[in-house]
């Protein structure tokens, strides 16, 4: 299943550089292996959802939100934090 999430320009910049998680409204239909399309204005990036932490089972996320762990595809080049080297 594919899920589309709208984010702020700041969140989009972080996701396109180094951040690999996002907190979204909880939805029982979100599952590992699904595709997450993250959009900001006319730009978008696509990730595979690697993990889902739902609110009721998590001590750090309340019951209205879930935390998604994202996998960046090989086509997305970004330096590792603290590094100037691009990794593909």
GROMACS .gro file of N, CA, C and O in nm:
model
  352
    1UNK      N    1   0.084  -0.116   0.000
    1UNK     CA    2   0.000   0.000   0.000
    1UNK      C    3   0.090   0.125   0.000
    1UNK      O    4   0.198   0.123   0.057
    2UNK      N    5   0.042   0.229  -0.061
    2UNK     CA    6   0.116   0.355  -0.066
    2UNK      C    7   0.045   0.459   0.020
    2UNK      O    8  -0.077   0.472   0.017
    3UNK      N    9   0.124   0.532   0.099
    3UNK     CA   10   0.072   0.636   0.188
    3UNK      C   11   0.139   0.767   0.151
    3UNK      O   12   0.260   0.771   0.127
    4UNK      N   13   0.061   0.875   0.148
    4UNK     CA   14   0.114   1.007   0.114
    4UNK      C   15   0.105   1.095   0.238
    4UNK      O   16   0.000   1.105   0.301
    5UNK      N   17   0.218   1.159   0.272
    5UNK     CA   18   0.225   1.245   0.389
    5UNK      C   19   0.275   1.383   0.348
    5UNK      O   20   0.374   1.394   0.274
    6UNK      N   21   0.209   1.487   0.394
    6UNK     CA   22   0.251   1.625   0.371
    6UNK      C   23   0.338   1.668   0.489
    6UNK      O   24   0.302   1.641   0.604
    7UNK      N   25   0.449   1.734   0.461
    7UNK     CA   26   0.538   1.782   0.566
    7UNK      C   27   0.574   1.927   0.541
    7UNK      O   28   0.552   1.980   0.432
    8UNK      N   29   0.633   1.990   0.642
    8UNK     CA   30   0.679   2.128   0.630
    8UNK      C   31   0.809   2.131   0.549
    8UNK      O   32   0.877   2.028   0.536
    9UNK      N   33   0.848   2.247   0.498
    9UNK     CA   34   0.975   2.256   0.425
    9UNK      C   35   1.095   2.212   0.511
    9UNK      O   36   1.187   2.149   0.460
   10UNK      N   37   1.094   2.243   0.640
   10UNK     CA   38   1.204   2.203   0.728
   10UNK      C   39   1.211   2.051   0.741
   10UNK      O   40   1.319   1.992   0.734
   11UNK      N   41   1.095   1.987   0.761
   11UNK     CA   42   1.092   1.841   0.771
   11UNK      C   43   1.136   1.776   0.640
   11UNK      O   44   1.209   1.678   0.640
   12UNK      N   45   1.091   1.834   0.528
   12UNK     CA   46   1.128   1.778   0.398
   12UNK      C   47   1.278   1.785   0.376
   12UNK      O   48   1.340   1.690   0.329
   13UNK      N   49   1.339   1.897   0.414
   13UNK     CA   50   1.484   1.912   0.399
   13UNK      C   51   1.557   1.806   0.482
   13UNK      O   52   1.651   1.744   0.435
   14UNK      N   53   1.512   1.784   0.605
   14UNK     CA   54   1.575   1.683   0.690
   14UNK      C   55   1.559   1.544   0.632
   14UNK      O   56   1.653   1.464   0.630
   15UNK      N   57   1.440   1.512   0.583
   15UNK     CA   58   1.416   1.380   0.526
   15UNK      C   59   1.495   1.357   0.398
   15UNK      O   60   1.538   1.246   0.369
   16UNK      N   61   1.517   1.461   0.320
   16UNK     CA   62   1.592   1.445   0.196
   16UNK      C   63   1.742   1.446   0.221
   16UNK      O   64   1.819   1.418   0.131
   17UNK      N   65   1.785   1.477   0.343
   17UNK     CA   66   1.928   1.478   0.374
   17UNK      C   67   1.968   1.361   0.463
   17UNK      O   68   2.045   1.276   0.423
   18UNK      N   69   1.918   1.355   0.586
   18UNK     CA   70   1.970   1.255   0.678
   18UNK      C   71   1.866   1.188   0.768
   18UNK      O   72   1.889   1.081   0.819
   19UNK      N   73   1.754   1.250   0.790
   19UNK     CA   74   1.656   1.194   0.883
   19UNK      C   75   1.586   1.075   0.819
   19UNK      O   76   1.550   1.080   0.702
   20UNK      N   77   1.566   0.968   0.892
   20UNK     CA   78   1.502   0.849   0.837
   20UNK      C   79   1.386   0.802   0.923
   20UNK      O   80   1.361   0.684   0.938
   21UNK      N   81   1.313   0.898   0.980
   21UNK     CA   82   1.192   0.864   1.056
   21UNK      C   83   1.098   0.983   1.050
   21UNK      O   84   1.140   1.097   1.024
   22UNK      N   85   0.971   0.955   1.070
   22UNK     CA   86   0.871   1.061   1.069
   22UNK      C   87   0.756   1.020   1.160
   22UNK      O   88   0.723   0.901   1.169
   23UNK      N   89   0.699   1.115   1.231
   23UNK     CA   90   0.582   1.089   1.315
   23UNK      C   91   0.460   1.136   1.237
   23UNK      O   92   0.455   1.248   1.188
   24UNK      N   93   0.361   1.047   1.225
   24UNK     CA   94   0.239   1.077   1.149
   24UNK      C   95   0.117   1.036   1.229
   24UNK      O   96   0.127   0.966   1.329
   25UNK      N   97  -0.003   1.080   1.184
   25UNK     CA   98  -0.127   1.037   1.247
   25UNK      C   99  -0.135   0.885   1.242
   25UNK      O  100  -0.107   0.825   1.140
   26UNK      N  101  -0.171   0.824   1.353
   26UNK     CA  102  -0.177   0.678   1.361
   26UNK      C  103  -0.285   0.625   1.267
   26UNK      O  104  -0.393   0.682   1.256
   27UNK      N  105  -0.253   0.517   1.199
   27UNK     CA  106  -0.344   0.453   1.105
   27UNK      C  107  -0.313   0.305   1.105
   27UNK      O  108  -0.200   0.266   1.076
   28UNK      N  109  -0.410   0.223   1.138
   28UNK     CA  110  -0.389   0.079   1.145
   28UNK      C  111  -0.351   0.019   1.010
   28UNK      O  112  -0.300  -0.092   1.004
   29UNK      N  113  -0.373   0.091   0.901
   29UNK     CA  114  -0.341   0.040   0.768
   29UNK      C  115  -0.193   0.054   0.732
   29UNK      O  116  -0.150   0.000   0.631
   30UNK      N  117  -0.116   0.129   0.809
   30UNK     CA  118   0.027   0.146   0.780
   30UNK      C  119   0.101   0.021   0.827
   30UNK      O  120   0.086  -0.022   0.941
   31UNK      N  121   0.181  -0.036   0.737
   31UNK     CA  122   0.254  -0.159   0.771
   31UNK      C  123   0.395  -0.154   0.713
   31UNK      O  124   0.423  -0.079   0.620
   32UNK      N  125   0.484  -0.235   0.771
   32UNK     CA  126   0.620  -0.244   0.716
   32UNK      C  127   0.612  -0.296   0.573
   32UNK      O  128   0.525  -0.376   0.540
   33UNK      N  129   0.701  -0.246   0.490
   33UNK     CA  130   0.703  -0.284   0.349
   33UNK      C  131   0.619  -0.192   0.262
   33UNK      O  132   0.632  -0.194   0.140
   34UNK      N  133   0.531  -0.111   0.322
   34UNK     CA  134   0.452  -0.016   0.246
   34UNK      C  135   0.541   0.096   0.194
   34UNK      O  136   0.654   0.115   0.242
   35UNK      N  137   0.490   0.172   0.100
   35UNK     CA  138   0.561   0.286   0.044
   35UNK      C  139   0.509   0.414   0.106
   35UNK      O  140   0.388   0.431   0.121
   36UNK      N  141   0.600   0.503   0.145
   36UNK     CA  142   0.564   0.635   0.198
   36UNK      C  143   0.612   0.740   0.099
   36UNK      O  144   0.731   0.748   0.068
   37UNK      N  145   0.519   0.819   0.048
   37UNK     CA  146   0.554   0.933  -0.038
   37UNK      C  147   0.544   1.057   0.049
   37UNK      O  148   0.437   1.088   0.103
   38UNK      N  149   0.655   1.125   0.066
   38UNK     CA  150   0.662   1.245   0.148
   38UNK      C  151   0.662   1.365   0.055
   38UNK      O  152   0.749   1.377  -0.032
   39UNK      N  153   0.564   1.455   0.074
   39UNK     CA  154   0.549   1.569  -0.015
   39UNK      C  155   0.560   1.700   0.060
   39UNK      O  156   0.519   1.712   0.175
   40UNK      N  157   0.616   1.798  -0.012
   40UNK     CA  158   0.622   1.936   0.036
   40UNK      C  159   0.610   2.024  -0.087
   40UNK      O  160   0.697   2.020  -0.174
   41UNK      N  161   0.502   2.099  -0.094
   41UNK     CA  162   0.472   2.178  -0.213
   41UNK      C  163   0.471   2.087  -0.336
   41UNK      O  164   0.396   1.992  -0.340
   42UNK      N  165   0.561   2.108  -0.431
   42UNK     CA  166   0.565   2.027  -0.553
   42UNK      C  167   0.673   1.921  -0.550
   42UNK      O  168   0.687   1.844  -0.644
   43UNK      N  169   0.752   1.916  -0.444
   43UNK     CA  170   0.859   1.818  -0.433
   43UNK      C  171   0.811   1.696  -0.356
   43UNK      O  172   0.722   1.705  -0.273
   44UNK      N  173   0.874   1.581  -0.386
   44UNK     CA  174   0.841   1.461  -0.310
   44UNK      C  175   0.958   1.364  -0.312
   44UNK      O  176   1.042   1.367  -0.401
   45UNK      N  177   0.966   1.282  -0.208
   45UNK     CA  178   1.062   1.172  -0.200
   45UNK      C  179   0.984   1.048  -0.160
   45UNK      O  180   0.880   1.056  -0.096
   46UNK      N  181   1.036   0.932  -0.200
   46UNK     CA  182   0.969   0.806  -0.173
   46UNK      C  183   1.058   0.717  -0.087
   46UNK      O  184   1.178   0.707  -0.113
   47UNK      N  185   0.998   0.656   0.014
   47UNK     CA  186   1.068   0.566   0.104
   47UNK      C  187   0.991   0.435   0.116
   47UNK      O  188   0.871   0.430   0.090
   48UNK      N  189   1.060   0.332   0.162
   48UNK     CA  190   0.994   0.209   0.205
   48UNK      C  191   0.986   0.213   0.356
   48UNK      O  192   1.085   0.244   0.423
   49UNK      N  193   0.869   0.183   0.411
   49UNK     CA  194   0.851   0.185   0.556
   49UNK      C  195   0.914   0.059   0.615
   49UNK      O  196   0.876  -0.052   0.580
   50UNK      N  197   1.013   0.078   0.701
   50UNK     CA  198   1.086  -0.034   0.761
   50UNK      C  199   1.032  -0.073   0.898
   50UNK      O  200   1.047  -0.187   0.940
   51UNK      N  201   0.975   0.022   0.970
   51UNK     CA  202   0.920  -0.010   1.102
   51UNK      C  203   0.806   0.086   1.134
   51UNK      O  204   0.802   0.199   1.086
   52UNK      N  205   0.712   0.038   1.214
   52UNK     CA  206   0.597   0.118   1.256
   52UNK      C  207   0.581   0.100   1.407
   52UNK      O  208   0.564  -0.012   1.455
   53UNK      N  209   0.590   0.208   1.481
   53UNK     CA  210   0.567   0.207   1.626
   53UNK      C  211   0.434   0.276   1.651
   53UNK      O  212   0.424   0.398   1.640
   54UNK      N  213   0.330   0.198   1.680
   54UNK     CA  214   0.197   0.255   1.705
   54UNK      C  215   0.189   0.308   1.847
   54UNK      O  216   0.252   0.255   1.938
   55UNK      N  217   0.109   0.413   1.865
   55UNK     CA  218   0.096   0.479   1.994
   55UNK      C  219   0.067   0.390   2.112
   55UNK      O  220   0.141   0.392   2.210
   56UNK      N  221  -0.040   0.311   2.110
   56UNK     CA  222  -0.074   0.232   2.230
   56UNK      C  223   0.035   0.136   2.274
   56UNK      O  224   0.047   0.105   2.392
   57UNK      N  225   0.119   0.088   2.182
   57UNK     CA  226   0.226  -0.006   2.218
   57UNK      C  227   0.358   0.065   2.250
   57UNK      O  228   0.454   0.002   2.288
   58UNK      N  229   0.362   0.194   2.232
   58UNK     CA  230   0.488   0.267   2.247
   58UNK      C  231   0.482   0.359   2.368
   58UNK      O  232   0.382   0.427   2.390
   59UNK      N  233   0.591   0.365   2.442
   59UNK     CA  234   0.597   0.454   2.557
   59UNK      C  235   0.632   0.598   2.517
   59UNK      O  236   0.618   0.689   2.597
   60UNK      N  237   0.681   0.617   2.394
   60UNK     CA  238   0.725   0.751   2.354
   60UNK      C  239   0.629   0.819   2.257
   60UNK      O  240   0.640   0.938   2.233
   61UNK      N  241   0.533   0.746   2.201
   61UNK     CA  242   0.437   0.804   2.106
   61UNK      C  243   0.298   0.792   2.166
   61UNK      O  244   0.258   0.685   2.210
   62UNK      N  245   0.221   0.902   2.165
   62UNK     CA  246   0.086   0.893   2.223
   62UNK      C  247  -0.008   0.818   2.128
   62UNK      O  248   0.027   0.784   2.016
   63UNK      N  249  -0.130   0.795   2.170
   63UNK     CA  250  -0.220   0.707   2.097
   63UNK      C  251  -0.272   0.764   1.965
   63UNK      O  252  -0.336   0.693   1.890
   64UNK      N  253  -0.246   0.889   1.937
   64UNK     CA  254  -0.295   0.948   1.813
   64UNK      C  255  -0.191   0.950   1.701
   64UNK      O  256  -0.222   0.988   1.588
   65UNK      N  257  -0.069   0.910   1.730
   65UNK     CA  258   0.039   0.917   1.632
   65UNK      C  259   0.116   0.787   1.626
   65UNK      O  260   0.109   0.706   1.718
   66UNK      N  261   0.191   0.767   1.520
   66UNK     CA  262   0.283   0.654   1.512
   66UNK      C  263   0.415   0.702   1.453
   66UNK      O  264   0.420   0.804   1.384
   67UNK      N  265   0.521   0.632   1.483
   67UNK     CA  266   0.655   0.666   1.436
   67UNK      C  267   0.692   0.568   1.326
   67UNK      O  268   0.687   0.447   1.346
   68UNK      N  269   0.729   0.620   1.209
   68UNK     CA  270   0.767   0.536   1.097
   68UNK      C  271   0.918   0.540   1.077
   68UNK      O  272   0.977   0.648   1.071
   69UNK      N  273   0.981   0.426   1.069
   69UNK     CA  274   1.121   0.415   1.030
   69UNK      C  275   1.126   0.399   0.880
   69UNK      O  276   1.055   0.315   0.823
   70UNK      N  277   1.206   0.479   0.813
   70UNK     CA  278   1.206   0.483   0.667
   70UNK      C  279   1.338   0.435   0.609
   70UNK      O  280   1.444   0.460   0.665
   71UNK      N  281   1.330   0.368   0.495
   71UNK     CA  282   1.448   0.324   0.421
   71UNK      C  283   1.463   0.414   0.299
   71UNK      O  284   1.370   0.428   0.221
   72UNK      N  285   1.579   0.475   0.285
   72UNK     CA  286   1.606   0.561   0.170
   72UNK      C  287   1.649   0.476   0.051
   72UNK      O  288   1.739   0.394   0.065
   73UNK      N  289   1.586   0.494  -0.064
   73UNK     CA  290   1.626   0.416  -0.182
   73UNK      C  291   1.766   0.453  -0.229
   73UNK      O  292   1.816   0.561  -0.201
   74UNK      N  293   1.826   0.364  -0.306
   74UNK     CA  294   1.963   0.384  -0.353
   74UNK      C  295   1.976   0.507  -0.442
   74UNK      O  296   2.083   0.564  -0.452
   75UNK      N  297   1.868   0.550  -0.503
   75UNK     CA  298   1.876   0.665  -0.593
   75UNK      C  299   1.886   0.798  -0.518
   75UNK      O  300   1.909   0.901  -0.577
   76UNK      N  301   1.869   0.794  -0.388
   76UNK     CA  302   1.873   0.916  -0.308
   76UNK      C  303   2.010   0.931  -0.245
   76UNK      O  304   2.046   0.856  -0.156
   77UNK      N  305   2.087   1.025  -0.291
   77UNK     CA  306   2.222   1.045  -0.240
   77UNK      C  307   2.220   1.148  -0.128
   77UNK      O  308   2.162   1.253  -0.141
   78UNK      N  309   2.283   1.115  -0.017
   78UNK     CA  310   2.291   1.208   0.095
   78UNK      C  311   2.415   1.175   0.178
   78UNK      O  312   2.450   1.059   0.194
   79UNK      N  313   2.481   1.278   0.228
   79UNK     CA  314   2.595   1.251   0.315
   79UNK      C  315   2.548   1.199   0.450
   79UNK      O  316   2.441   1.232   0.497
   80UNK      N  317   2.630   1.117   0.511
   80UNK     CA  318   2.601   1.074   0.647
   80UNK      C  319   2.623   1.193   0.740
   80UNK      O  320   2.705   1.280   0.712
   81UNK      N  321   2.552   1.200   0.852
   81UNK     CA  322   2.574   1.311   0.945
   81UNK      C  323   2.721   1.321   0.984
   81UNK      O  324   2.785   1.221   1.015
   82UNK      N  325   2.776   1.441   0.977
   82UNK     CA  326   2.915   1.463   1.013
   82UNK      C  327   3.013   1.423   0.904
   82UNK      O  328   3.133   1.418   0.926
   83UNK      N  329   2.963   1.397   0.784
   83UNK     CA  330   3.049   1.352   0.675
   83UNK      C  331   3.019   1.434   0.549
   83UNK      O  332   2.908   1.478   0.529
   84UNK      N  333   3.121   1.452   0.466
   84UNK     CA  334   3.100   1.519   0.339
   84UNK      C  335   3.089   1.419   0.224
   84UNK      O  336   3.076   1.457   0.110
   85UNK      N  337   3.096   1.291   0.255
   85UNK     CA  338   3.094   1.186   0.154
   85UNK      C  339   2.951   1.146   0.123
   85UNK      O  340   2.873   1.120   0.213
   86UNK      N  341   2.918   1.139  -0.006
   86UNK     CA  342   2.786   1.093  -0.047
   86UNK      C  343   2.783   0.941  -0.047
   86UNK      O  344   2.879   0.877  -0.087
   87UNK      N  345   2.674   0.886   0.000
   87UNK     CA  346   2.656   0.740   0.001
   87UNK      C  347   2.533   0.706  -0.080
   87UNK      O  348   2.430   0.769  -0.065
   88UNK      N  349   2.545   0.605  -0.165
   88UNK     CA  350   2.433   0.565  -0.250
   88UNK      C  351   2.381   0.432  -0.208
   88UNK      O  352   2.447   0.349  -0.158
   0.00000   0.00000   0.00000
